[in-house]
Coordinates of C-alpha atoms and ligand atoms in Angstrom, one line a residue:
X407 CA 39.8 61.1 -28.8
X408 CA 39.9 59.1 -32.4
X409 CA 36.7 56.3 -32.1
X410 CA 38.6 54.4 -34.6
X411 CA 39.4 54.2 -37.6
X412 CA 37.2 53.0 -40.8
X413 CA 38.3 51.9 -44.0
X414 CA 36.0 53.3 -46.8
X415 CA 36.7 51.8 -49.9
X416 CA 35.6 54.1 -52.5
X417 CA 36.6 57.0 -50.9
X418 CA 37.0 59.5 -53.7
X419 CA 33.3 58.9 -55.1
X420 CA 30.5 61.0 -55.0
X421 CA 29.1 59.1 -52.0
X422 CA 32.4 58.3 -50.3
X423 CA 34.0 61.6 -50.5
X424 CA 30.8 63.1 -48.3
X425 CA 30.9 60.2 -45.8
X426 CA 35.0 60.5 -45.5
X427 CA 33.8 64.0 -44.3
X428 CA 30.8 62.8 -42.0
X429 CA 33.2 60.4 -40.3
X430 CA 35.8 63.2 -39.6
X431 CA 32.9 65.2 -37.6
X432 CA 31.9 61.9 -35.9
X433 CA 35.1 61.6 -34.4
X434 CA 36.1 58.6 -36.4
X435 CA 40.0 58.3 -38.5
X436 CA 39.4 56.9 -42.1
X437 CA 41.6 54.7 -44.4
X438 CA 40.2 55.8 -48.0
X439 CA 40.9 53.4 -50.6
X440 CA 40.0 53.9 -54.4
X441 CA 41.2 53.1 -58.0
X442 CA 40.2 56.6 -59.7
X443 CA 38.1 54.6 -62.2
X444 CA 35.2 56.8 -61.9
X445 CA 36.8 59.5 -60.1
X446 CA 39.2 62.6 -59.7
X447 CA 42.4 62.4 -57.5
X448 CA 41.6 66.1 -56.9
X449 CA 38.8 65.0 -54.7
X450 CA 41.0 64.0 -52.5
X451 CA 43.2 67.0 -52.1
X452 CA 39.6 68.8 -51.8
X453 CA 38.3 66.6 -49.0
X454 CA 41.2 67.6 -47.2
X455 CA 40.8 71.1 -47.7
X456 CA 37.2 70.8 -46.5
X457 CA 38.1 68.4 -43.2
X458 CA 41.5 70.7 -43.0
X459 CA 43.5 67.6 -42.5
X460 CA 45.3 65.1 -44.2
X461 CA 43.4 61.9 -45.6
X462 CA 45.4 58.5 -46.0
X463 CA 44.2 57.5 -49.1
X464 CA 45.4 53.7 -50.7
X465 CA 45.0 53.6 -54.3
X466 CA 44.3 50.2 -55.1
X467 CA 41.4 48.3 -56.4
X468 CA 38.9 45.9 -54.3
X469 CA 39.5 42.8 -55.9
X470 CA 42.9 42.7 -54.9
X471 CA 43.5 41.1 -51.6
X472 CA 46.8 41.5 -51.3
X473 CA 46.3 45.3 -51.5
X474 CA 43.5 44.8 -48.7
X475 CA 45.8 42.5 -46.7
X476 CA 48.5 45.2 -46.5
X477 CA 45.9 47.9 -45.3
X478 CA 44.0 46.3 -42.6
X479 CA 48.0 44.8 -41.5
X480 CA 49.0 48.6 -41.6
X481 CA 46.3 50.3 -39.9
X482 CA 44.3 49.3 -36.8
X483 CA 40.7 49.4 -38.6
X484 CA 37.5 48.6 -36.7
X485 CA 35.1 48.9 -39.3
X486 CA 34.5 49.0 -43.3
X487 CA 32.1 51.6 -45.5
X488 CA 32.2 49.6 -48.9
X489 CA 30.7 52.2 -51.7
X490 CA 33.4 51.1 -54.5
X491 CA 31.1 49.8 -57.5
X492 CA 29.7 50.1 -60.9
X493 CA 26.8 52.0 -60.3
X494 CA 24.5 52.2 -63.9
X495 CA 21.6 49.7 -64.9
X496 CA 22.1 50.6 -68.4
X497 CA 25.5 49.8 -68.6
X498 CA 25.1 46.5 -66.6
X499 CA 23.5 45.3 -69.4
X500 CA 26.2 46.0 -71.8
X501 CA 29.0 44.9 -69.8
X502 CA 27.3 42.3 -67.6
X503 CA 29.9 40.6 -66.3
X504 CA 32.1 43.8 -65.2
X505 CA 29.4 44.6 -63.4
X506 CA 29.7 41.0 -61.3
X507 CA 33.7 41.0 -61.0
X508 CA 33.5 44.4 -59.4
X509 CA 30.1 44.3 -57.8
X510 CA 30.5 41.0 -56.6
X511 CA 33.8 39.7 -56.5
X512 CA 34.5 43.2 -55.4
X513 CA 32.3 42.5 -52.2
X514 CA 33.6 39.2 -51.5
X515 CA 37.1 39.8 -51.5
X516 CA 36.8 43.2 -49.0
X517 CA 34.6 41.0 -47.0
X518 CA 37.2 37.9 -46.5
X519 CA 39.9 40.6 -46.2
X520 CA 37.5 42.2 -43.0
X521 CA 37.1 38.5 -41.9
X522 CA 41.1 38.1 -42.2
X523 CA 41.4 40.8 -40.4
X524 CA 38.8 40.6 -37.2
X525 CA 37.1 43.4 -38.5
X526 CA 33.7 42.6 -37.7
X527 CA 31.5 45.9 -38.9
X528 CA 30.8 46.6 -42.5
X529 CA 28.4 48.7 -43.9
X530 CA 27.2 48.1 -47.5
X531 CA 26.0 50.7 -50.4
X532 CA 23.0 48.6 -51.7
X533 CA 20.2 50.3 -53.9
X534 CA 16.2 51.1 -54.4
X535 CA 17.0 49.0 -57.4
X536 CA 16.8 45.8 -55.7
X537 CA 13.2 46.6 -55.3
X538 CA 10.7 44.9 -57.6
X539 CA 9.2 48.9 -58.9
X540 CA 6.1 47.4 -60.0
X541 CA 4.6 48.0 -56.5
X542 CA 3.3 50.5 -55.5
X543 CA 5.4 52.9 -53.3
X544 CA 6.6 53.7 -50.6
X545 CA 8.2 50.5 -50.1
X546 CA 10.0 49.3 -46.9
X547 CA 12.4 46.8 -46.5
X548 CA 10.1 43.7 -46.6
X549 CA 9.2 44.8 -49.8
X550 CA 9.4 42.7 -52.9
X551 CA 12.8 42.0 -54.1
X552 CA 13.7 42.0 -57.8
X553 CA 17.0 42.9 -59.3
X554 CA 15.5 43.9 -62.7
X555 CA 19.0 44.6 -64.3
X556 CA 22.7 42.9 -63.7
X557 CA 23.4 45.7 -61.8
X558 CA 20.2 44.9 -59.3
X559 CA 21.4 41.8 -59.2
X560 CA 24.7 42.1 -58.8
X561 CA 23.4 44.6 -54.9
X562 CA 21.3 41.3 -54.3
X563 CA 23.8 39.1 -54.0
X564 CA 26.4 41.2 -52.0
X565 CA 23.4 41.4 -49.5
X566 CA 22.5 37.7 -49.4
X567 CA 26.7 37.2 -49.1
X568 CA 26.6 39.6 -46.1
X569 CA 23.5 37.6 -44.6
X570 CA 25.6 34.8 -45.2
X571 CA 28.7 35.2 -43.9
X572 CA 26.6 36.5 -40.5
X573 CA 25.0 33.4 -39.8
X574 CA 28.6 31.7 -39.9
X575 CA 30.7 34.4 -38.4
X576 CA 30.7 37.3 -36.1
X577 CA 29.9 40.0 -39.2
X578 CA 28.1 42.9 -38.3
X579 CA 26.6 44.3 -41.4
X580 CA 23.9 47.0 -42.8
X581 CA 22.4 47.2 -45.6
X582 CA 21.7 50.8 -46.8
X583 CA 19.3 50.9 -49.6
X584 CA 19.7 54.4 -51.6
X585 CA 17.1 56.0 -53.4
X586 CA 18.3 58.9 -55.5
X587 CA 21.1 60.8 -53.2
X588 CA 21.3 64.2 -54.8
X589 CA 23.2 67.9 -54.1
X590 CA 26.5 68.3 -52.6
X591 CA 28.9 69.6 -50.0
X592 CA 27.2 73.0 -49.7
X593 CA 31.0 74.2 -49.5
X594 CA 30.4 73.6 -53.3
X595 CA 33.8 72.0 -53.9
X596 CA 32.6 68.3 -54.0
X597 CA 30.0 66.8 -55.5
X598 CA 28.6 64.0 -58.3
X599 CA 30.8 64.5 -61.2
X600 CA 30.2 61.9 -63.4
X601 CA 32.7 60.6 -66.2
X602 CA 30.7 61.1 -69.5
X603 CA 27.8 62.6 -70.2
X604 CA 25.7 62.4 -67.4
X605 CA 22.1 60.3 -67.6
X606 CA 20.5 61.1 -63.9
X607 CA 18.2 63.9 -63.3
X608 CA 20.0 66.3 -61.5
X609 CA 23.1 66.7 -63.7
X610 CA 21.7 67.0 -66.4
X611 CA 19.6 69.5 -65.0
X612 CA 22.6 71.3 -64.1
X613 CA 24.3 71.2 -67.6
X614 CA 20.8 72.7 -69.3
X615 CA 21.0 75.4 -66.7
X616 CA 24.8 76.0 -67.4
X617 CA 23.5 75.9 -71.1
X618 CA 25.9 73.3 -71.9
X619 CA 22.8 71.1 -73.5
X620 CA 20.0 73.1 -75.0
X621 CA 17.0 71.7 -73.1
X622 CA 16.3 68.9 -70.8
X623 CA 14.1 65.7 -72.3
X624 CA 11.4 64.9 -69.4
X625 CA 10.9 61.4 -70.2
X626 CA 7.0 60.5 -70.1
X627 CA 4.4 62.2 -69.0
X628 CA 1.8 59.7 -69.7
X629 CA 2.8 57.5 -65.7
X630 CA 0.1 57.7 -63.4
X631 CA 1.4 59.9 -61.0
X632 CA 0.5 63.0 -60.2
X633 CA 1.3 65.3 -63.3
X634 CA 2.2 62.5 -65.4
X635 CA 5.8 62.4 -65.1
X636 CA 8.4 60.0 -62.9
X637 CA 8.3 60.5 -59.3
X638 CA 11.3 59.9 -57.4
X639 CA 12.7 60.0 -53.4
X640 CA 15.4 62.5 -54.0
X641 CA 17.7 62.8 -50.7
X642 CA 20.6 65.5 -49.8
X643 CA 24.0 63.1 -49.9
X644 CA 25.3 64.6 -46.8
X645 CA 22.0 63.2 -45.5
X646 CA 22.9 60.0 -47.0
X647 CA 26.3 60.5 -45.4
X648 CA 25.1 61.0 -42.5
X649 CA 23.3 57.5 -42.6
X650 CA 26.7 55.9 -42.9
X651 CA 27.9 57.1 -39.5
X652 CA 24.6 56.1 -37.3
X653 CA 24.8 52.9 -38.9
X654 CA 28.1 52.3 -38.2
X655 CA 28.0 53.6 -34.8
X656 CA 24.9 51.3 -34.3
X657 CA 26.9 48.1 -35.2
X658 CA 29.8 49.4 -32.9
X659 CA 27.6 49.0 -30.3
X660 CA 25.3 46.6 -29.8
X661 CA 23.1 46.3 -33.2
X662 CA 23.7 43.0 -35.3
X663 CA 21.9 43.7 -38.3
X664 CA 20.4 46.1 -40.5
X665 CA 18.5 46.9 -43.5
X666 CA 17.2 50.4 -44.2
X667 CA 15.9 52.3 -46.9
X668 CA 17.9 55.9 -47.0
X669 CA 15.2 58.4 -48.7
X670 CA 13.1 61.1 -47.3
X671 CA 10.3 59.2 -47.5
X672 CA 8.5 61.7 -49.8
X673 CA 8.2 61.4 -53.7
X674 CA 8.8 64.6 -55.9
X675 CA 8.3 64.8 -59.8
X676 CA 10.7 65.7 -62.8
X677 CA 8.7 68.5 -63.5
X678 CA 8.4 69.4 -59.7
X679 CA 12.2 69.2 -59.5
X680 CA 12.6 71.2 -62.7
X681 CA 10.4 73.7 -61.0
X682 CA 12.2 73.4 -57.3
X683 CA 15.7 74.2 -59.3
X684 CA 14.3 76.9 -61.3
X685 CA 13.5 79.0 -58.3
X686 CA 16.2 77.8 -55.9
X687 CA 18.8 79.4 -58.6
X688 CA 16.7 82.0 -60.4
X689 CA 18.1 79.9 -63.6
X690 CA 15.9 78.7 -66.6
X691 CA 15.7 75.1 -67.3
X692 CA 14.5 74.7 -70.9
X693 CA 12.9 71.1 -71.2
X694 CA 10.6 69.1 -73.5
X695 CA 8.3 66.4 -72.9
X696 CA 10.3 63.2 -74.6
X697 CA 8.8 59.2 -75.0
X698 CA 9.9 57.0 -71.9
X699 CA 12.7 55.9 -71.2
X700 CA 13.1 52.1 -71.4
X701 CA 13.6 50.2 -67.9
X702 CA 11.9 53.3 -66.0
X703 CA 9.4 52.8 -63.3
X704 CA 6.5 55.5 -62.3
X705 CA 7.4 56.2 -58.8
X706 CA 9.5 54.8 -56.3
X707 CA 9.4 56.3 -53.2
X708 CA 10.9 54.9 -49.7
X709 CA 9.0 54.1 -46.3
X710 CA 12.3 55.4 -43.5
X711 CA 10.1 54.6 -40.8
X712 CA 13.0 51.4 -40.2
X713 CA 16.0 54.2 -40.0
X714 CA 14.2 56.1 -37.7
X715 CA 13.5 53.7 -35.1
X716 CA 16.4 51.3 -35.8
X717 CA 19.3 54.0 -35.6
X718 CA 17.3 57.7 -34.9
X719 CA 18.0 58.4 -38.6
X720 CA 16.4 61.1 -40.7
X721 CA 16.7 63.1 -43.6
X722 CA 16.5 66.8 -42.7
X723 CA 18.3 68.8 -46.0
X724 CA 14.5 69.8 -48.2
X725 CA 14.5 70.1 -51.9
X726 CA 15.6 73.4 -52.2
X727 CA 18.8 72.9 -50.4
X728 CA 19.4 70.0 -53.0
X729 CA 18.6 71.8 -55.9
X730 CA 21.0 74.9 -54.3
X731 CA 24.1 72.9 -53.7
X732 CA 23.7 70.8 -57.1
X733 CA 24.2 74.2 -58.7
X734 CA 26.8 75.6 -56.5
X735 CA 29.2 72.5 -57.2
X736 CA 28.1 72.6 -61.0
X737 CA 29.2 75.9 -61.3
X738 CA 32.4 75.5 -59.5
X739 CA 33.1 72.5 -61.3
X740 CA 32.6 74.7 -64.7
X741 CA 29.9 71.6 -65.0
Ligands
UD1_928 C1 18.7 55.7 -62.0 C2 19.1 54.3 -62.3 C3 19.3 53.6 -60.9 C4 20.4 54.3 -60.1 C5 20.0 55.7 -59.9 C6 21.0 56.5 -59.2 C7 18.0 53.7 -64.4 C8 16.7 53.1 -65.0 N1 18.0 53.7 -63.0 O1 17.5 55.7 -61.2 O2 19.7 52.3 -61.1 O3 20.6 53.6 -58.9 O4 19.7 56.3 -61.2 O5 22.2 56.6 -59.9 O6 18.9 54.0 -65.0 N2 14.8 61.8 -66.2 C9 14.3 62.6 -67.2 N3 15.3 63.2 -68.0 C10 16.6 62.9 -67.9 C11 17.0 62.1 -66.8 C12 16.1 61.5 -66.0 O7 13.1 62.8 -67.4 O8 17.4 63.5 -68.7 C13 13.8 61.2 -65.3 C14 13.7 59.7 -65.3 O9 12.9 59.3 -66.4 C15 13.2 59.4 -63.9 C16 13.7 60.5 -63.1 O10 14.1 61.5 -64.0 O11 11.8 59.5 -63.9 C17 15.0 60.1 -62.3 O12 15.9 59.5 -63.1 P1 17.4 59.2 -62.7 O13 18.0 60.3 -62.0 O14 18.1 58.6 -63.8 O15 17.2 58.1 -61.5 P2 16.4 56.7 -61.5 O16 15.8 56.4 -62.8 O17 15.5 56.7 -60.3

């Protein structure tokens, strides 16, 4: 028996396409919407290969409320996954005020649309980044709050509009704070493929193993941490999936709100990850040490104690099985 169905707006990314998958095993019918901005229509054909069954995907964009409108009239949803954004703090300097439109007004329109429409549980893609990093780690969720870059910002106030829009309506919302989702479908048919040369860790580490760059630049080696280079909470995205579903589950029943960190709660290196891929593939990584990279912090590493105990949430895919399904899906992908 169906438990409803979810609109995930979205769908096609490298987040959404793992959760569409998630929600399938959980029982649960999804409504996928997306613009193919920053991703592949084949995704979809390949999620549905994966779930082996067909996925009603909307291609629209979620600023336009007619195009939500028409989707929550259509279909009988009970609850929202919103992942579609502009994900780079680089770039969110550049092109600021994209970053707002689709970040923010982005978030307000899906949310009046769900208000519209009754639907009363929403689950938000929010970011480490709202973290002030100059603390030390790990950090929980009462941590300092910063929003060093437009695109911080821009997760900070589609959280404070989600606390808002509680206090004056029904809204059941969660906040799920990512630190640095990682690997893929171990199927190896989806996974992160960014438009553009890539600029996080792990795909880049993938092209220099596919010898598509010549070596990997390890920026800084002088942070006080424990052999000098950045330490990061890297977490398996089908654990990050995963997180979507208790979340949701949680606000279908009886939770009201929530704000979680989704890491494993344990900080590896660049060099350690270098090292962890190396041996998970029996593949070289060539790499140099290279000057910092502007904007970067030491380490930043979550507390999930709150997941845990709010919805019985944990991590349980280890480094290696990160490192192992990067590869697979950059190999299938050609990287
Ligand atoms: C970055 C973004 C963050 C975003 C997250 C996930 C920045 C400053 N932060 O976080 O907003 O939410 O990705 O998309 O852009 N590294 C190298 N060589 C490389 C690439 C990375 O040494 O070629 C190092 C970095 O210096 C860092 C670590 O690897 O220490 C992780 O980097 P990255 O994967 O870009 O993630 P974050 O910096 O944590």
């Amino acid at each position: 028996m169906t438990r409803g169905t979810i609109l995930v707006t979205g769908a096609a990314g490298y987040l959404g396409s793992h959760t569409v998958l998630a929600l399938w095993e959980s029982g649960f019918e999804v409504v996928g919407i997306d613009d193919y901005s920053n991703s592949e229509r084949s995704v979809v054909s390949r999620i549905e290969a994966l779930g082996q069954r067909a996925l009603t995907m909307i291609e629209g964009n979620v600023r336009d409320a007619d195009c939500l409108a028409a989707t929550f009239g259509r279909f009988n949803i009970v609850g929202a996954v919103h992942f579609a954004a502009r994900k780079s703090i680089e770039e969110s300097f550049a092109e600021s005020l994209s970053y707002y439109d689709v970040n923010v007004a982005g978030t307000l329109t899906v949310l009046q649309q769900c208000q519209r429409a009754g639907v009363n549980a929403f689950v938000f893609s929010s970011s480490a980044t709202v973290y002030d990093a100059t603390q030390p780690s790990p950090v929980d969720e009462n941590s300092r709050l910063l929003g060093a870059s437009p695109y911080g910002r821009s997760k900070l106030i589609g959280e404070r509009m989600l606390r808002d829009a509680a206090q004056a309506s029904g809204l059941r919302y969660a906040i799920l704070r990512y630190f640095n989702p990682v690997g893929a479908h171990p199927s190896g048919s989806i996974g992160e493929n960014p438009r553009g040369k890539p600029g996080n860790l792990m795909p880049v580490v993938c092209r220099v193993a596919a010898s598509r760059q010549s070596q990997l630049s390890v920026f800084g080696n002088d942070y006080s941490t424990m052999d000098g280079t950045g330490v990061r909470d890297f977490v398996h995205v089908q654990d990050v999936a995963e997180a979507h579903v208790h979340a949701l589950e949680a606000l279908l029943q009886d939770r009201e709100t929530l704000c979680l960190n989704i890491g494993t709660g344990s900080g590896t290196s660049v060099l350690t990850l270098i090292d962890a891929f190396e041996r998970a593939n029996g593949v070289r990584v060539p790499h140099v040490i290279a000057p910092r990279r502007h904007g970067d912090v030491a380490a930043m590493v979550a507390n999930v104690g709150e997941a845990a105990r709010s919805i019985g949430w944990r991590a349980t895919r280890n480094l290696d099985a990160m490192c192992r399904d990067a590869w697979r899906f950059a190999q299938t992908l050609g990287c």
